[in-house]
Coordinates of C-alpha atoms and ligand atoms in Angstrom, one line a residue:
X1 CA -118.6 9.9 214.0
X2 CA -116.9 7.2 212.2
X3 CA -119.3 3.8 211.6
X4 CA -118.9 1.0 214.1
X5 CA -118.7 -2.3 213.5
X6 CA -121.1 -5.2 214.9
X7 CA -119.0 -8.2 216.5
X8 CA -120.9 -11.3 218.1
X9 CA -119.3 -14.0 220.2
X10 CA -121.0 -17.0 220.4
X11 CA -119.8 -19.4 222.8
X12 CA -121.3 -22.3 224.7
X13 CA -122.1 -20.4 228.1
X14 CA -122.7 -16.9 227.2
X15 CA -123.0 -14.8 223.7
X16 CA -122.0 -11.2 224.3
X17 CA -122.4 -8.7 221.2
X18 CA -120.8 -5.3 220.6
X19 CA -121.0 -2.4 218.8
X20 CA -117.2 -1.4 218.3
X21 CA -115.0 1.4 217.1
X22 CA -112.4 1.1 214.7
X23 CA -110.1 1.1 217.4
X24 CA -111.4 -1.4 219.3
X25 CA -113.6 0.3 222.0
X26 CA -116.8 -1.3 223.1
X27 CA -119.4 1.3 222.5
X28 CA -122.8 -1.2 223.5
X29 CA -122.6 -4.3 224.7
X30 CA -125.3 -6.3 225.3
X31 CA -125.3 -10.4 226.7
X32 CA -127.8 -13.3 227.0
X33 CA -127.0 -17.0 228.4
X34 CA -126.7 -19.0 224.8
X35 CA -129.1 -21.6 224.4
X36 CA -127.5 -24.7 222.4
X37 CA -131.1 -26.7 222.1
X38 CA -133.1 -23.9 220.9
X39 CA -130.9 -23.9 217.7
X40 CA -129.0 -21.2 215.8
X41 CA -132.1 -19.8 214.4
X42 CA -133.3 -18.9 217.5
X43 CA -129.8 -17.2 218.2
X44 CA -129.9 -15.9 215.0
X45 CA -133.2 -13.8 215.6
X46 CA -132.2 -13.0 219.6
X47 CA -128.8 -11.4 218.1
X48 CA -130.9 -9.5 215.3
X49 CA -133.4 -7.9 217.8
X50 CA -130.5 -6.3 219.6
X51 CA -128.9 -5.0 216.7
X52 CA -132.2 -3.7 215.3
X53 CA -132.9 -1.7 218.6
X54 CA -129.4 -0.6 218.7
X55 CA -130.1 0.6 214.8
X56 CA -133.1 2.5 215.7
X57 CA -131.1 4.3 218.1
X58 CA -128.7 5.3 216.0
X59 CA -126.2 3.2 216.4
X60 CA -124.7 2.5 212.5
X61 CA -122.5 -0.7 211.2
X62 CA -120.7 -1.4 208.0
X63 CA -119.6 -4.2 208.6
X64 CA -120.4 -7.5 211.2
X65 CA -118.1 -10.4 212.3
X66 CA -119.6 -13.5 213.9
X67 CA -117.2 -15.8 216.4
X68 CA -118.4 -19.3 216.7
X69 CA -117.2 -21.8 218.9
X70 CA -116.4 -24.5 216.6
X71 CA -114.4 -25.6 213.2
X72 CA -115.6 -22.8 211.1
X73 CA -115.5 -23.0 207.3
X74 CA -114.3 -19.1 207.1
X75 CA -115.4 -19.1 203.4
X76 CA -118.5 -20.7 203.5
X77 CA -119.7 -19.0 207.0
X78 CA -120.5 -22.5 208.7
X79 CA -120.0 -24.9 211.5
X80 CA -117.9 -28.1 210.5
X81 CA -117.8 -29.2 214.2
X82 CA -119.0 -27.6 217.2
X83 CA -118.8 -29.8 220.5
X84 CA -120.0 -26.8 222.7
X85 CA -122.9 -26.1 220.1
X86 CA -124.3 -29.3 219.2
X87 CA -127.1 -29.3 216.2
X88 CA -125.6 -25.7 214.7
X89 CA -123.2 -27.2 212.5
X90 CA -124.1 -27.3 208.7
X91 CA -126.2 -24.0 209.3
X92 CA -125.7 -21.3 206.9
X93 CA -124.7 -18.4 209.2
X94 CA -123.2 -16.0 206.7
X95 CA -125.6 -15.9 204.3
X96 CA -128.4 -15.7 207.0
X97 CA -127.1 -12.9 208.8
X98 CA -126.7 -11.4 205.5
X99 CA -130.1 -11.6 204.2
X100 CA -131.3 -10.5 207.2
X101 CA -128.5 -7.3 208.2
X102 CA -127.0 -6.8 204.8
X103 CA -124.0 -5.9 205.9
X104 CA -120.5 -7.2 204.6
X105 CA -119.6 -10.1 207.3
X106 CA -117.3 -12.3 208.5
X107 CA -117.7 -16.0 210.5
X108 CA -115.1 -16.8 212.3
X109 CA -113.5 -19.3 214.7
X110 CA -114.5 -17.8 218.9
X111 CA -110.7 -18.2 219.6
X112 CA -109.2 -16.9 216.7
X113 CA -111.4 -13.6 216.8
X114 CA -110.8 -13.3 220.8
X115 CA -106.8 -13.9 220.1
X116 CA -107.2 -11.0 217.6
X117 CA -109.3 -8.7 219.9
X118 CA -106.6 -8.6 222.3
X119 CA -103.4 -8.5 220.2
X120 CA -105.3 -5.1 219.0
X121 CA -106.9 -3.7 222.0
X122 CA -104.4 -5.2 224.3
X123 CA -100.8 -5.9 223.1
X124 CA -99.8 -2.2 222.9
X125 CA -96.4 -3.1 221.1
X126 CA -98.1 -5.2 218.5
X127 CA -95.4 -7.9 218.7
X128 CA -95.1 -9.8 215.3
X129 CA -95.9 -13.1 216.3
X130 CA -98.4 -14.2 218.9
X131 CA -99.8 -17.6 220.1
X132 CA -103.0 -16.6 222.2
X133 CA -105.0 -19.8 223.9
X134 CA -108.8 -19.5 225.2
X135 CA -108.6 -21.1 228.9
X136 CA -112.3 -22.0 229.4
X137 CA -114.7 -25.2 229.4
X138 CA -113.1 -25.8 225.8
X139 CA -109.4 -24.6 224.8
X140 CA -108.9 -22.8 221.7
X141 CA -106.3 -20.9 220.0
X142 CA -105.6 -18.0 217.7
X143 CA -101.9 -17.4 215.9
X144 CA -100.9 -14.2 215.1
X145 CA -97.5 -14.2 212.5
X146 CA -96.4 -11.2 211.1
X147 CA -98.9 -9.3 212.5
X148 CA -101.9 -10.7 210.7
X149 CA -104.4 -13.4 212.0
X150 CA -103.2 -17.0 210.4
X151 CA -106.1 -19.2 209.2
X152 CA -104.2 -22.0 208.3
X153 CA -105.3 -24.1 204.7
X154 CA -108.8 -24.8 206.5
X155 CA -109.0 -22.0 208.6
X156 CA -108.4 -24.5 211.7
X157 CA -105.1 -23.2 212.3
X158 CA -104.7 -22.8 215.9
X159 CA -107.0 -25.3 217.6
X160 CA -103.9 -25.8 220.6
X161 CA -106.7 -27.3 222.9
X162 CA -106.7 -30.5 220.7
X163 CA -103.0 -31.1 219.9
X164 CA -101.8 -34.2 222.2
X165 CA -99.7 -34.3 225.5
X166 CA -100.1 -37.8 226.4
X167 CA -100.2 -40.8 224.2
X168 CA -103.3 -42.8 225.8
X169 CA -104.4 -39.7 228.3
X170 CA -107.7 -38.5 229.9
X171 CA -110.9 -38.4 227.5
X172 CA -111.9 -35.0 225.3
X173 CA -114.8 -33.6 224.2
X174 CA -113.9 -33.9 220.9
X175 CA -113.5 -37.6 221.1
X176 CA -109.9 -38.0 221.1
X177 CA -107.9 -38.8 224.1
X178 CA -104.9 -37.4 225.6
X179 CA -105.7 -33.6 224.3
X180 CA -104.2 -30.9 226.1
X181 CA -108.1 -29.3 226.7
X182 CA -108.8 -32.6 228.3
X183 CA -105.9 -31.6 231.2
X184 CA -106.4 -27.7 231.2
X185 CA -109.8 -27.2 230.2
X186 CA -112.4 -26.4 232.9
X187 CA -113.4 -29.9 232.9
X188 CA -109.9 -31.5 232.9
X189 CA -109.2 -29.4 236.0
X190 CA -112.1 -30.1 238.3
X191 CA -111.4 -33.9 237.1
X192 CA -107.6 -33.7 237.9
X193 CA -108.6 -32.2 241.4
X194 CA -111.4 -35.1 241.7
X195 CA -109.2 -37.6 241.4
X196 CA -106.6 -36.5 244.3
X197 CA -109.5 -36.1 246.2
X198 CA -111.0 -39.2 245.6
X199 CA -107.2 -40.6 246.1
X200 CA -106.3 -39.1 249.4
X201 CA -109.6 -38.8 251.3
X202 CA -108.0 -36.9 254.1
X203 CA -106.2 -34.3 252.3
X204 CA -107.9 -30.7 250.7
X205 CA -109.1 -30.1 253.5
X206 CA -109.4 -26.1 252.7
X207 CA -111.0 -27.0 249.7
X208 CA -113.3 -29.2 250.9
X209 CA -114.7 -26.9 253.5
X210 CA -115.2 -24.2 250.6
X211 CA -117.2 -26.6 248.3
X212 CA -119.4 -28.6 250.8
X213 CA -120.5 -30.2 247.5
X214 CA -117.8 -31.3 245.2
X215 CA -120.1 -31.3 242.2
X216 CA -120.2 -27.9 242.2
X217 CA -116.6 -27.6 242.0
X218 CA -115.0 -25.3 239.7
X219 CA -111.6 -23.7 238.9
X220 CA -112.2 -21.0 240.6
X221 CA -112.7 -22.7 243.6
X222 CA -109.1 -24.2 243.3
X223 CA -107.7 -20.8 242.9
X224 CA -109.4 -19.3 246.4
X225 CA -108.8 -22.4 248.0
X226 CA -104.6 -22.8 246.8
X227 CA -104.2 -18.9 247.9
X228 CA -105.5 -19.6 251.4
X229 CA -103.0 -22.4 251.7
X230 CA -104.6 -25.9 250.4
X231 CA -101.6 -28.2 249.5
X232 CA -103.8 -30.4 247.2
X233 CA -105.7 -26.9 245.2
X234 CA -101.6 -26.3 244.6
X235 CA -100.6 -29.6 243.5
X236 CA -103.9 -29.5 240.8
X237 CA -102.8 -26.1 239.6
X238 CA -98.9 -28.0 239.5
X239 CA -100.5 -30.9 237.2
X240 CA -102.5 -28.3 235.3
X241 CA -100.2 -25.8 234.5
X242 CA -97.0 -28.2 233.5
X243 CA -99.1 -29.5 230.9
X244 CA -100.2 -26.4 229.7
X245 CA -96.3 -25.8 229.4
X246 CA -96.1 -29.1 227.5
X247 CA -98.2 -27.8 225.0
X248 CA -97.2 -24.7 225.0
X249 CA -93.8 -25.9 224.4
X250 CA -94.5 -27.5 221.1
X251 CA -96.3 -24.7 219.8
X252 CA -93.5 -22.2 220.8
X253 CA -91.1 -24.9 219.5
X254 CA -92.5 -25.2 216.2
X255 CA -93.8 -21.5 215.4
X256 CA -91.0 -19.2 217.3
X257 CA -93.5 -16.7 218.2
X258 CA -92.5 -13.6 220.4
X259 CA -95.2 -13.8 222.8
X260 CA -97.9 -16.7 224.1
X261 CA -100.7 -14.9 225.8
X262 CA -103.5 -16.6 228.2
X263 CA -107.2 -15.5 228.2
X264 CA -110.3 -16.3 229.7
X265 CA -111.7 -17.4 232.8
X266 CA -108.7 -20.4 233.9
X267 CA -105.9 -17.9 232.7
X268 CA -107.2 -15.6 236.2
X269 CA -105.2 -18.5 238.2
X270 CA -102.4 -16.3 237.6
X271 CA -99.4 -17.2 239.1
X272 CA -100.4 -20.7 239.9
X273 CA -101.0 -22.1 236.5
X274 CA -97.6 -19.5 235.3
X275 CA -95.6 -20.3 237.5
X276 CA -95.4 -24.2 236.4
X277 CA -95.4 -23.6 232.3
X278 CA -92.6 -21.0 232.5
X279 CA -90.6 -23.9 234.6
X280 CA -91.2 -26.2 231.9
X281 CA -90.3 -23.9 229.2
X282 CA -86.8 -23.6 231.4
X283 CA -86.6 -27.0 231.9
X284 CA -86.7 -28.0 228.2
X285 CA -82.6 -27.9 226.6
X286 CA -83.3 -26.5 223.1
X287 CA -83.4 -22.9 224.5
X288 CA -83.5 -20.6 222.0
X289 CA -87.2 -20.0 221.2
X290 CA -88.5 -20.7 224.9
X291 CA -86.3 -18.5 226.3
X292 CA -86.7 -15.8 223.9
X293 CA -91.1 -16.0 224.3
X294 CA -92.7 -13.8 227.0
X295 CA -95.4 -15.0 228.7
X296 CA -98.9 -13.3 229.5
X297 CA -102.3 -12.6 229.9
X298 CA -104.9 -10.4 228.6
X299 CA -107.6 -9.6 230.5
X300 CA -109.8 -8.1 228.1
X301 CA -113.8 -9.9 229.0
X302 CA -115.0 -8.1 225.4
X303 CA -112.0 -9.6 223.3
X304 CA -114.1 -12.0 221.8
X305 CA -116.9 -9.8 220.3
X306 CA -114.5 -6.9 220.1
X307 CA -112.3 -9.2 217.8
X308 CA -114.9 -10.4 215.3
X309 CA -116.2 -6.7 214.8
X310 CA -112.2 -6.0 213.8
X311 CA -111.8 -8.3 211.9
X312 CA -115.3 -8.0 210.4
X313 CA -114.0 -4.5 209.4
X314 CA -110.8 -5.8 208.0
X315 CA -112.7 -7.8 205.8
X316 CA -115.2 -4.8 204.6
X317 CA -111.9 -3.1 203.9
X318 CA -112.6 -0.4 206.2
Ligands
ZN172 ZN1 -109.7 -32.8 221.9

């Protein structure tokens, strides 16, 4: 059997790691709830004690990708900026996981190696240029062009969550206002939705009967809650989604790419965050490009880890 590959994603929630086949299929998978505060050594040694079971029973690697959520310095193998993980940037990954697996690696940016996870496993015709965006608590991107994985000059290429749609808009988590994660981020929802609530105290009443607690209130309850009929869950997803199709327009405008694909957990809305970003791709005059993009999602949970352990192998040259 040919030699897997080892791919880690490391977000802010969850870390899943994988062992993966050169085409892509998840042959263990393994998950634990990350934990920011304990720091990335602790991480470091949780992820190694998988992989040395899985070793011991018999389960080779040659190579190992690591996904980070962050600004990750690809050549050094470190965190420049890391919202999601605060306290693990500066920490030599690469050469840490080296020493300890010795086994030709790769760090890479969460989005990016999730974006190229599914254009493998997922996009069957391989089209030659993709714009994928993470839809989670943070946004991120990945760019495909001409069918390889674009980096950009500081390997930031790609990071769609933080380009602007509104001059003076709603606060990020990366400081900056007005960011397009700040409106279609998991946060940027359940505050859109708190504010209508808060602005019409009678209306949501669907939603309101669903989340007895508002503080709970997630994304996911806006989706149950706008498919059983509540006006104000569909007016969020409305707000939501034609700002997604703001941004998504300026990408699409300024890279041509055949395809924009959605993932993670938001992107299950389905129709009711689509519906609004393909109106204002119709709306917009300059047709060419937005008329010529199709728009989808992949559905892939794994892409992430499965990603990084691709690319990982690209890298070994294998
Ligand atoms: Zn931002």
């Amino acid at each position: 059997m040919p030699e897997s590959a080892f791919g880690v994603d490391a977000g802010g929630t969850f870390t899943k790691i994988a062992a993966v086949s050169g085409r892509g299929k998840v042959l263990r998978l393994e998950e634990f709830p990350t934990d920011p505060a304990a720091g990335p050594g602790d991480f470091l040694e949780r992820v190694i004690r998988v992989l040395e079971l899985w070793r011991r029973h018999g389960i080779k690697a040659s190579s190992f990708g690591l996904g980070l959520a962050g600004d990750v310095d690809h050549e050094r193998g470190t965190l420049r900026l890391t919202p999601n993980l605060p306290g693990w940037q500066g920490y030599p990954f690469a050469k840490e996981f080296h020493q300890r697996l010795r086994l030709p690696m790769v760090v890479e940016n969460d989005a990016n190696a999730a974006v190229w996870g599914a254009y493998v496993t997922q996009l069957e015709r391989r089209p030659r240029s993709v714009v994928g965006v993470t839809l989670g608590t943070g946004v991120g991107g990945g760019l495909i062009i001409d069918g390889r994985l674009y980096r950009g000059a500081t390997g930031t290429a790609g990071e769609i969550g933080h380009t602007r749609v509104a001059a003076s808009g709603e606060p990020c988590h990366c400081g900056a206002r007005g960011c397009l994660e700040a409106y279609v981020g998991n946060y940027g929802i359940v505050r859109t939705a708190r504010k209508l609530l808060r602005a019409r105290p009678g209306s949501g009443r669907i939603l309101r009967r669903l989340v007895p607690d508002l503080k709970t209130l997630t994304p996911k309850h806006l989706k149950v809650a706008a498919q059983r009929g509540d006006a104000l869950s569909r007016e969020v997803w409305e707000r939501t989604g034609e700002m997604l199709g703001l941004g998504l327009a300026n990408v699409v405008m300024a890279l041509n790419p055949d395809t924009v694909v959605l993932l993670g957990g938001v992107s299950r809305a389905g129709h009711w965050l689509l519906d609004p970003v393909k109106r204002v791709f119709l709306e917009h005059p300059f047709q060419t490009a937005l008329r010529h993009v199709s728009l989808g999602r992949a559905d892939n949970p794994n892409a992430g880890c499965v990603g990084a352990a691709l690319l990982a192998r690209e890298g070994a040259g294998r």
